[in-house]
């Protein structure tokens, strides 16, 4: 059961999200429903901004929009003066639709198509993060065809990977992303880009992992990148304006997760960077970070309605809800843990332990195993916490179930920002087969 400082209630004792009663949200918009507390999203941006400001360093916070990408979300990022990462023509299109300034867009991906690169160039995105030699060549062709110029960064695989509490430090990282340092690929890419008159190399990028709960991996990452900068400064008299250190800051899913404040990551990253810059006699570059999960994860809630229940003597009961892997695949995909509570009485003492089952035709579609719950009945609304990252953005139409609506709640007001899909939507791309 989540401690009561991780959720809010109203006078009736109901769960509230952004000051709105969760039961009213479920009634008004139906379930399954994805609800964001917009205030929490803004607070995450502001926590990072304050931490950087305190360090007196140039910075950018580039929201990794794959965590949750919709027009309304891009609007909020823009209101908070953030940048964004996009990884596809679709995300880029959505951001442009939202009126997001293209100069603050970074275009990522390990297999961008020529059409996507053309779209990025024609819309003047701020920076393309180059991932591989094929892409350098494609981009050169696109720039020549369009007589354009663009800013780029090189994605480096620094040989550091971090997962929650562990990190690996290897000379070579076995990853599908980026240019390897040890084999000389990074240097070769650097020389190719420097030789191009139509690309300006503004910085180096690396990303070491996700749901990271300590700072060691980031400090190692800074060190690896600064060693590379030192080498290129000596050899080529090049120093990047920007070090983009990627995302990965961890959030609290359950009581097991001991999270660090976002400001702690920033403080330790910048301190390490300054020390190394001084030691190596290099300029202190601007620091960019790319948080995804830590911006939207805790701000998101999934509301479900309980339906069937299966009790077998001697076994743990299954309580089934009206959503599951179609709107949140993380438990099925990588055994992700979550907490959930009864929306009408989140503080009620648990009286049993159940498996919270999804509605999809897969035995693995269990949203939460061994969930302590008070007595529940069909029709009760369950709220799963911290589902804001990689939930809706990974949603599918498996079993031809329409994807849920998304609501933004802030200061007691709720607004639907993505409508629920309909059955008509599901067949809208189908065509009859003419024999
Ligand atoms: C996924 C990704 C991020 C965001 O990671 P989070 O764990 O959601 O913060 C940032 N940068 C890159 C390059 C990514 O691939």
Short mmCIF file of C-alpha atoms and ligand atoms in Angstrom, two decimals:
data_model
loop_
_atom_site.label_atom_id
_atom_site.label_comp_id
_atom_site.label_asym_id
_atom_site.label_seq_id
_atom_site.Cartn_x
_atom_site.Cartn_y
_atom_site.Cartn_z
CA UNK A 1 0.00 0.00 0.00
CA UNK A 2 1.44 3.38 -0.94
CA UNK A 3 2.24 5.69 1.97
CA UNK A 4 -0.30 8.51 2.16
CA UNK A 5 2.20 11.18 1.10
CA UNK A 6 2.12 9.73 -2.41
CA UNK A 7 -1.52 10.57 -3.09
CA UNK A 8 -4.13 13.17 -2.16
CA UNK A 9 -7.72 12.86 -1.01
CA UNK A 10 -10.71 15.18 -0.65
CA UNK A 11 -13.27 15.65 2.13
CA UNK A 12 -15.09 12.50 1.09
CA UNK A 13 -11.87 10.55 1.42
CA UNK A 14 -11.71 9.87 -2.33
CA UNK A 15 -8.47 9.93 -4.28
CA UNK A 16 -7.94 13.22 -6.09
CA UNK A 17 -5.69 13.89 -9.08
CA UNK A 18 -4.76 17.49 -9.80
CA UNK A 19 -7.46 18.43 -7.30
CA UNK A 20 -10.18 16.47 -9.14
CA UNK A 21 -12.03 13.53 -7.59
CA UNK A 22 -10.88 10.32 -9.29
CA UNK A 23 -14.40 8.85 -9.10
CA UNK A 24 -15.80 11.89 -10.94
CA UNK A 25 -13.11 11.46 -13.60
CA UNK A 26 -13.99 7.79 -14.02
CA UNK A 27 -17.70 8.59 -14.26
CA UNK A 28 -17.28 11.47 -16.67
CA UNK A 29 -14.68 10.04 -19.05
CA UNK A 30 -15.06 6.30 -18.49
CA UNK A 31 -12.36 3.76 -17.75
CA UNK A 32 -9.70 2.73 -18.44
CA UNK A 33 -8.54 6.30 -18.20
CA UNK A 34 -5.10 7.88 -18.10
CA UNK A 35 -4.98 11.01 -15.94
CA UNK A 36 -2.06 13.39 -15.52
CA UNK A 37 -1.63 15.79 -12.63
CA UNK A 38 -0.19 18.64 -14.70
CA UNK A 39 1.15 20.42 -11.63
CA UNK A 40 3.46 17.49 -10.98
CA UNK A 41 4.78 17.70 -14.56
CA UNK A 42 5.53 21.39 -14.12
CA UNK A 43 7.19 20.77 -10.74
CA UNK A 44 9.66 18.34 -12.30
CA UNK A 45 10.72 20.89 -14.90
CA UNK A 46 11.07 23.56 -12.25
CA UNK A 47 13.11 21.31 -9.94
CA UNK A 48 15.62 20.72 -12.74
CA UNK A 49 15.67 24.38 -13.74
CA UNK A 50 16.33 25.47 -10.17
CA UNK A 51 19.11 22.94 -9.76
CA UNK A 52 20.87 24.12 -12.92
CA UNK A 53 20.37 27.79 -12.06
CA UNK A 54 21.95 27.17 -8.67
CA UNK A 55 25.00 25.74 -10.44
CA UNK A 56 25.37 28.81 -12.69
CA UNK A 57 25.77 26.78 -15.85
CA UNK A 58 24.17 26.97 -19.28
CA UNK A 59 21.71 24.15 -19.72
CA UNK A 60 18.71 22.77 -21.54
CA UNK A 61 16.10 20.29 -20.36
CA UNK A 62 15.04 18.31 -23.37
CA UNK A 63 12.00 16.20 -22.52
CA UNK A 64 12.35 12.73 -24.08
CA UNK A 65 8.90 12.71 -25.55
CA UNK A 66 8.75 8.98 -26.27
CA UNK A 67 7.73 8.65 -22.58
CA UNK A 68 4.42 10.35 -23.43
CA UNK A 69 3.92 12.31 -26.63
CA UNK A 70 0.71 14.17 -27.36
CA UNK A 71 -0.12 17.69 -28.49
CA UNK A 72 -1.15 18.77 -24.98
CA UNK A 73 2.05 17.42 -23.47
CA UNK A 74 4.16 19.31 -26.00
CA UNK A 75 2.20 22.46 -25.08
CA UNK A 76 3.03 22.03 -21.40
CA UNK A 77 6.73 21.45 -22.16
CA UNK A 78 6.74 24.64 -24.19
CA UNK A 79 5.03 26.56 -21.39
CA UNK A 80 7.79 25.33 -19.08
CA UNK A 81 10.47 26.52 -21.56
CA UNK A 82 11.75 23.00 -22.18
CA UNK A 83 13.25 21.48 -25.28
CA UNK A 84 12.10 18.11 -26.62
CA UNK A 85 13.63 14.98 -28.08
CA UNK A 86 11.72 13.29 -30.87
CA UNK A 87 12.57 9.93 -32.37
CA UNK A 88 10.27 9.68 -35.37
CA UNK A 89 8.49 11.65 -38.03
CA UNK A 90 5.30 11.03 -36.05
CA UNK A 91 6.60 12.63 -32.88
CA UNK A 92 8.03 15.50 -34.90
CA UNK A 93 4.69 15.98 -36.67
CA UNK A 94 2.82 15.99 -33.34
CA UNK A 95 5.22 18.53 -31.83
CA UNK A 96 4.92 20.84 -34.84
CA UNK A 97 1.12 20.51 -34.70
CA UNK A 98 1.33 21.61 -31.07
CA UNK A 99 3.17 24.72 -32.20
CA UNK A 100 6.38 23.60 -30.54
CA UNK A 101 9.35 25.75 -31.68
CA UNK A 102 11.41 23.63 -34.06
CA UNK A 103 14.64 25.25 -32.89
CA UNK A 104 14.19 23.48 -29.55
CA UNK A 105 13.71 20.03 -31.05
CA UNK A 106 16.44 17.36 -31.01
CA UNK A 107 15.93 14.53 -33.47
CA UNK A 108 17.11 11.13 -32.22
CA UNK A 109 17.00 7.56 -33.46
CA UNK A 110 19.25 4.75 -34.64
CA UNK A 111 17.58 4.33 -38.02
CA UNK A 112 16.09 7.60 -39.16
CA UNK A 113 14.81 7.36 -42.70
CA UNK A 114 15.70 9.73 -45.51
CA UNK A 115 12.11 11.02 -45.40
CA UNK A 116 12.40 11.72 -41.68
CA UNK A 117 15.73 13.49 -42.11
CA UNK A 118 14.24 15.57 -44.91
CA UNK A 119 11.27 16.45 -42.71
CA UNK A 120 13.64 17.46 -39.90
CA UNK A 121 15.79 19.59 -42.22
CA UNK A 122 12.83 21.25 -43.93
CA UNK A 123 11.31 22.12 -40.57
CA UNK A 124 14.64 23.44 -39.25
CA UNK A 125 14.89 21.30 -36.13
CA UNK A 126 17.47 22.62 -33.68
CA UNK A 127 19.75 19.60 -33.77
CA UNK A 128 19.99 16.15 -35.29
CA UNK A 129 21.72 13.65 -33.04
CA UNK A 130 23.76 11.54 -35.42
CA UNK A 131 23.84 7.88 -34.55
CA UNK A 132 25.71 6.02 -37.31
CA UNK A 133 27.64 6.33 -40.57
CA UNK A 134 24.67 5.46 -42.77
CA UNK A 135 22.83 8.40 -41.28
CA UNK A 136 25.73 10.82 -41.81
CA UNK A 137 25.69 9.88 -45.47
CA UNK A 138 21.90 10.18 -45.79
CA UNK A 139 21.92 13.54 -44.05
CA UNK A 140 24.73 14.81 -46.30
CA UNK A 141 22.61 13.89 -49.32
CA UNK A 142 19.51 15.56 -47.90
CA UNK A 143 21.45 18.72 -47.06
CA UNK A 144 22.99 18.81 -50.54
CA UNK A 145 19.59 18.28 -52.22
CA UNK A 146 17.95 21.01 -50.18
CA UNK A 147 20.98 23.32 -50.01
CA UNK A 148 20.49 23.45 -46.26
CA UNK A 149 22.56 23.65 -43.15
CA UNK A 150 21.93 21.98 -39.80
CA UNK A 151 23.36 21.62 -36.31
CA UNK A 152 24.30 18.13 -35.22
CA UNK A 153 25.59 16.23 -32.21
CA UNK A 154 27.32 12.89 -32.23
CA UNK A 155 25.86 10.12 -30.11
CA UNK A 156 28.74 8.44 -28.35
CA UNK A 157 28.56 5.03 -26.67
CA UNK A 158 30.73 5.81 -23.69
CA UNK A 159 31.09 2.26 -22.38
CA UNK A 160 29.02 2.94 -19.29
CA UNK A 161 25.60 1.41 -18.78
CA UNK A 162 23.55 2.01 -15.71
CA UNK A 163 20.52 0.14 -14.43
CA UNK A 164 18.92 1.19 -11.16
CA UNK A 165 21.66 0.46 -8.61
CA UNK A 166 24.24 -1.14 -10.85
CA UNK A 167 26.43 0.16 -13.57
CA UNK A 168 28.87 -1.48 -15.96
CA UNK A 169 31.99 0.17 -17.10
CA UNK A 170 33.35 -1.42 -20.22
CA UNK A 171 35.71 -0.15 -22.85
CA UNK A 172 33.25 -0.94 -25.55
CA UNK A 173 29.53 -0.89 -25.08
CA UNK A 174 27.56 -3.53 -26.91
CA UNK A 175 24.66 -1.32 -28.02
CA UNK A 176 22.72 -0.63 -31.17
CA UNK A 177 23.04 3.11 -30.50
CA UNK A 178 25.81 5.51 -31.28
CA UNK A 179 29.48 5.62 -32.18
CA UNK A 180 31.94 3.51 -30.22
CA UNK A 181 34.98 5.30 -28.81
CA UNK A 182 37.56 2.55 -28.38
CA UNK A 183 37.43 1.25 -31.96
CA UNK A 184 37.92 4.77 -33.35
CA UNK A 185 34.43 5.06 -34.83
CA UNK A 186 33.61 8.16 -32.82
CA UNK A 187 36.73 9.87 -34.12
CA UNK A 188 35.99 8.84 -37.68
CA UNK A 189 32.46 10.22 -37.38
CA UNK A 190 33.85 13.42 -35.87
CA UNK A 191 36.19 13.89 -38.83
CA UNK A 192 33.42 13.26 -41.36
CA UNK A 193 31.13 15.78 -39.73
CA UNK A 194 33.89 18.37 -39.38
CA UNK A 195 34.62 17.98 -43.09
CA UNK A 196 31.03 18.82 -43.99
CA UNK A 197 30.23 22.45 -44.69
CA UNK A 198 26.56 21.86 -44.16
CA UNK A 199 26.72 20.44 -40.64
CA UNK A 200 27.88 22.18 -37.50
CA UNK A 201 28.91 19.93 -34.66
CA UNK A 202 27.59 21.67 -31.55
CA UNK A 203 28.03 18.89 -29.04
CA UNK A 204 28.44 15.31 -27.96
CA UNK A 205 25.66 13.13 -26.65
CA UNK A 206 25.44 9.98 -24.57
CA UNK A 207 22.64 8.17 -22.75
CA UNK A 208 23.52 5.48 -20.23
CA UNK A 209 20.23 3.87 -19.27
CA UNK A 210 16.91 4.30 -17.59
CA UNK A 211 15.32 4.23 -14.12
CA UNK A 212 18.74 5.02 -12.60
CA UNK A 213 18.65 5.51 -8.84
CA UNK A 214 22.20 6.66 -8.12
CA UNK A 215 24.74 9.10 -9.54
CA UNK A 216 27.86 6.96 -10.14
CA UNK A 217 26.97 6.08 -13.72
CA UNK A 218 26.45 9.72 -14.65
CA UNK A 219 29.78 10.75 -13.13
CA UNK A 220 31.52 8.02 -15.11
CA UNK A 221 29.71 9.12 -18.24
CA UNK A 222 30.90 12.71 -17.75
CA UNK A 223 34.43 11.45 -17.25
CA UNK A 224 34.40 9.32 -20.41
CA UNK A 225 33.08 12.20 -22.47
CA UNK A 226 35.54 14.68 -21.03
CA UNK A 227 38.44 12.32 -21.74
CA UNK A 228 37.28 12.24 -25.34
CA UNK A 229 36.96 16.03 -25.42
CA UNK A 230 40.47 16.35 -24.03
CA UNK A 231 41.78 14.15 -26.82
CA UNK A 232 39.96 16.06 -29.55
CA UNK A 233 40.94 19.40 -28.02
CA UNK A 234 44.60 18.40 -28.22
CA UNK A 235 44.49 16.72 -31.58
CA UNK A 236 41.97 18.86 -33.45
CA UNK A 237 41.58 21.97 -31.32
CA UNK A 238 37.87 21.14 -30.98
CA UNK A 239 35.77 21.65 -27.89
CA UNK A 240 31.99 21.06 -27.90
CA UNK A 241 29.63 23.84 -26.83
CA UNK A 242 27.32 21.24 -25.32
CA UNK A 243 27.55 17.93 -23.52
CA UNK A 244 24.21 16.18 -23.73
CA UNK A 245 24.14 13.54 -21.00
CA UNK A 246 20.81 11.91 -21.88
CA UNK A 247 18.09 10.91 -19.45
CA UNK A 248 17.41 8.02 -17.14
CA UNK A 249 16.66 9.63 -13.78
CA UNK A 250 14.71 7.09 -11.75
CA UNK A 251 11.29 7.53 -10.14
CA UNK A 252 9.41 5.87 -7.31
CA UNK A 253 7.18 3.07 -8.53
CA UNK A 254 6.97 1.21 -5.22
CA UNK A 255 8.32 1.52 -1.69
CA UNK A 256 11.38 -0.46 -2.86
CA UNK A 257 12.60 2.43 -4.99
CA UNK A 258 14.86 4.78 -3.04
CA UNK A 259 14.86 7.77 -5.34
CA UNK A 260 17.18 10.75 -5.49
CA UNK A 261 15.94 14.29 -5.94
CA UNK A 262 16.43 15.50 -9.51
CA UNK A 263 18.56 18.31 -8.12
CA UNK A 264 21.02 15.78 -6.68
CA UNK A 265 21.73 14.36 -10.14
CA UNK A 266 22.28 17.85 -11.53
CA UNK A 267 24.52 18.93 -8.66
CA UNK A 268 26.78 15.90 -8.89
CA UNK A 269 26.95 15.95 -12.67
CA UNK A 270 27.91 19.62 -12.80
CA UNK A 271 30.40 19.33 -9.93
CA UNK A 272 32.13 16.43 -11.68
CA UNK A 273 32.13 18.30 -14.97
CA UNK A 274 33.69 21.41 -13.46
CA UNK A 275 36.40 19.43 -11.69
CA UNK A 276 37.36 17.60 -14.85
CA UNK A 277 37.28 20.74 -16.98
CA UNK A 278 39.70 22.35 -14.58
CA UNK A 279 41.95 19.30 -14.36
CA UNK A 280 42.06 18.85 -18.14
CA UNK A 281 42.17 22.61 -18.83
CA UNK A 282 39.03 22.58 -20.90
CA UNK A 283 36.11 24.96 -21.17
CA UNK A 284 32.99 24.03 -19.21
CA UNK A 285 30.40 23.15 -21.85
CA UNK A 286 26.67 23.70 -21.45
CA UNK A 287 24.88 20.65 -20.04
CA UNK A 288 21.79 19.24 -21.65
CA UNK A 289 19.72 16.48 -20.08
CA UNK A 290 16.91 14.44 -21.59
CA UNK A 291 14.55 13.30 -18.85
CA UNK A 292 11.50 11.34 -19.97
CA UNK A 293 10.27 9.09 -17.18
CA UNK A 294 11.14 11.55 -14.40
CA UNK A 295 9.04 14.30 -16.00
CA UNK A 296 5.80 12.37 -16.55
CA UNK A 297 6.04 9.05 -14.68
CA UNK A 298 4.81 10.00 -11.23
CA UNK A 299 2.35 12.53 -12.63
CA UNK A 300 0.35 9.80 -14.41
CA UNK A 301 -2.44 7.63 -12.98
CA UNK A 302 -4.38 4.83 -14.63
CA UNK A 303 -7.98 4.42 -13.55
CA UNK A 304 -9.63 1.04 -14.07
CA UNK A 305 -12.98 -0.46 -13.14
CA UNK A 306 -13.11 -3.85 -11.47
CA UNK A 307 -15.17 -6.51 -13.23
CA UNK A 308 -14.72 -10.23 -12.81
CA UNK A 309 -13.17 -12.00 -9.88
CA UNK A 310 -11.84 -15.52 -9.76
CA UNK A 311 -11.48 -17.31 -6.42
CA UNK A 312 -9.97 -20.76 -6.25
CA UNK A 313 -9.60 -22.35 -2.82
CA UNK A 314 -5.98 -22.29 -1.74
CA UNK A 315 -4.90 -19.83 -4.45
CA UNK A 316 -4.62 -16.08 -4.54
CA UNK A 317 -7.73 -14.46 -6.05
CA UNK A 318 -7.64 -12.76 -9.43
CA UNK A 319 -9.38 -9.41 -9.62
CA UNK A 320 -9.81 -8.33 -13.23
CA UNK A 321 -10.01 -4.76 -14.50
CA UNK A 322 -11.12 -3.26 -17.82
CA UNK A 323 -7.58 -2.45 -19.04
CA UNK A 324 -4.18 -4.08 -18.95
CA UNK A 325 -1.33 -4.72 -21.35
CA UNK A 326 -3.04 -2.77 -24.13
CA UNK A 327 -2.72 0.48 -22.16
CA UNK A 328 0.29 -0.44 -20.03
CA UNK A 329 2.56 -3.16 -21.31
CA UNK A 330 5.35 -2.58 -18.79
CA UNK A 331 4.34 -5.29 -16.28
CA UNK A 332 4.03 -7.90 -19.04
CA UNK A 333 7.09 -6.70 -20.96
CA UNK A 334 9.57 -6.34 -18.15
CA UNK A 335 7.90 -7.32 -14.91
CA UNK A 336 7.58 -3.68 -13.89
CA UNK A 337 6.16 -3.16 -10.41
CA UNK A 338 3.47 -0.67 -9.50
CA UNK A 339 1.29 0.27 -6.56
CA UNK A 340 -2.48 0.67 -6.76
CA UNK A 341 -5.25 1.76 -4.48
CA UNK A 342 -8.99 1.85 -4.18
CA UNK A 343 -10.08 5.28 -5.45
CA UNK A 344 -13.08 5.62 -3.11
CA UNK A 345 -11.00 4.91 0.00
CA UNK A 346 -7.24 4.90 -0.61
CA UNK A 347 -6.49 4.80 3.12
CA UNK A 348 -8.60 1.67 3.78
CA UNK A 349 -6.67 -1.12 5.46
CA UNK A 350 -5.98 -4.06 3.14
CA UNK A 351 -7.94 -7.19 3.98
CA UNK A 352 -6.65 -9.51 1.27
CA UNK A 353 -3.92 -9.93 -1.33
CA UNK A 354 -4.94 -10.41 -4.95
CA UNK A 355 -3.49 -10.52 -8.44
CA UNK A 356 -4.72 -7.50 -10.37
CA UNK A 357 -5.41 -9.00 -13.79
CA UNK A 358 -5.80 -7.24 -17.11
CA UNK A 359 -8.52 -8.02 -19.64
CA UNK A 360 -6.29 -9.14 -22.50
CA UNK A 361 -5.90 -12.68 -23.78
CA UNK A 362 -2.46 -13.39 -22.38
CA UNK A 363 -1.74 -15.17 -19.09
CA UNK A 364 1.06 -12.66 -18.60
CA UNK A 365 -1.39 -9.77 -18.60
CA UNK A 366 -1.24 -9.19 -14.85
CA UNK A 367 -0.95 -5.53 -13.94
CA UNK A 368 0.14 -6.16 -10.35
CA UNK A 369 0.97 -9.46 -8.70
CA UNK A 370 0.23 -9.80 -4.99
CA UNK A 371 -1.53 -6.50 -4.49
CA UNK A 372 -2.85 -5.88 -0.96
CA UNK A 373 -6.39 -4.48 -1.22
CA UNK A 374 -9.34 -3.82 1.03
CA UNK A 375 -12.56 -5.66 0.15
CA UNK A 376 -13.64 -4.68 -3.36
CA UNK A 377 -16.63 -5.35 -5.58
CA UNK A 378 -17.40 -5.13 -9.27
CA UNK A 379 -17.72 -1.49 -10.28
CA UNK A 380 -15.05 -0.21 -7.88
CA UNK A 381 -12.43 2.06 -9.39
CA UNK A 382 -8.79 1.14 -8.92
CA UNK A 383 -6.04 3.71 -9.45
CA UNK A 384 -2.59 2.54 -10.48
CA UNK A 385 0.09 5.07 -9.56
CA UNK A 386 3.09 6.37 -11.48
CA UNK A 387 1.92 5.06 -14.86
CA UNK A 388 2.68 8.28 -16.74
CA UNK A 389 5.81 7.14 -18.57
CA UNK A 390 5.92 4.49 -21.30
CA UNK A 391 2.31 3.51 -20.62
CA UNK A 392 -0.01 5.31 -22.99
CA UNK A 393 2.90 5.92 -25.39
CA UNK A 394 3.34 2.15 -25.75
CA UNK A 395 -0.39 1.41 -25.91
CA UNK A 396 -1.67 -0.94 -28.59
CA UNK A 397 -4.95 -2.17 -29.99
CA UNK A 398 -4.26 -5.78 -29.06
CA UNK A 399 -7.53 -7.74 -28.99
CA UNK A 400 -9.00 -4.79 -30.90
CA UNK A 401 -9.57 -2.87 -27.72
CA UNK A 402 -9.77 0.90 -28.26
CA UNK A 403 -7.04 2.89 -26.51
CA UNK A 404 -8.14 4.92 -23.47
CA UNK A 405 -8.77 8.65 -23.22
CA UNK A 406 -6.19 10.91 -21.59
CA UNK A 407 -7.20 13.67 -19.21
CA UNK A 408 -5.09 16.53 -17.85
CA UNK A 409 -6.08 17.70 -14.36
CA UNK A 410 -4.72 20.84 -12.75
CA UNK A 411 -5.92 23.04 -9.88
CA UNK A 412 -9.25 21.26 -9.64
CA UNK A 413 -10.05 21.33 -13.37
CA UNK A 414 -10.01 18.40 -15.76
CA UNK A 415 -9.78 18.45 -19.53
CA UNK A 416 -9.75 15.61 -22.01
CA UNK A 417 -6.59 15.96 -24.13
CA UNK A 418 -6.88 12.67 -26.04
CA UNK A 419 -10.31 11.24 -26.71
CA UNK A 420 -11.06 7.57 -26.27
CA UNK A 421 -10.73 5.54 -29.44
CA UNK A 422 -13.93 4.10 -30.84
CA UNK A 423 -14.65 0.82 -32.56
CA UNK A 424 -15.01 2.83 -35.77
CA UNK A 425 -11.46 4.13 -35.26
CA UNK A 426 -10.28 0.55 -35.03
CA UNK A 427 -11.56 -0.35 -38.49
CA UNK A 428 -10.85 3.04 -40.07
CA UNK A 429 -7.73 1.75 -41.84
CA UNK A 430 -9.19 -1.63 -42.76
CA UNK A 431 -10.23 -2.22 -46.36
CA UNK A 432 -12.45 -4.99 -47.73
CA UNK A 433 -10.56 -7.57 -49.73
CA UNK A 434 -11.78 -7.69 -53.33
CA UNK A 435 -11.45 -11.21 -54.65
C1 LIG B 1 14.77 7.01 -23.71
C2 LIG B 1 15.77 8.06 -23.80
C3 LIG B 1 15.76 9.11 -22.89
C4 LIG B 1 14.80 9.17 -21.73
O1 LIG B 1 15.02 8.20 -20.78
P1 LIG B 1 14.19 8.22 -19.41
O2 LIG B 1 14.66 7.01 -18.70
O3 LIG B 1 12.76 8.17 -19.76
O4 LIG B 1 14.56 9.49 -18.71
C5 LIG B 1 16.69 10.11 -23.05
N1 LIG B 1 17.57 10.11 -24.06
C6 LIG B 1 17.63 9.10 -24.94
C7 LIG B 1 18.62 9.13 -26.02
C8 LIG B 1 16.74 8.05 -24.85
O5 LIG B 1 16.80 7.04 -25.72
#
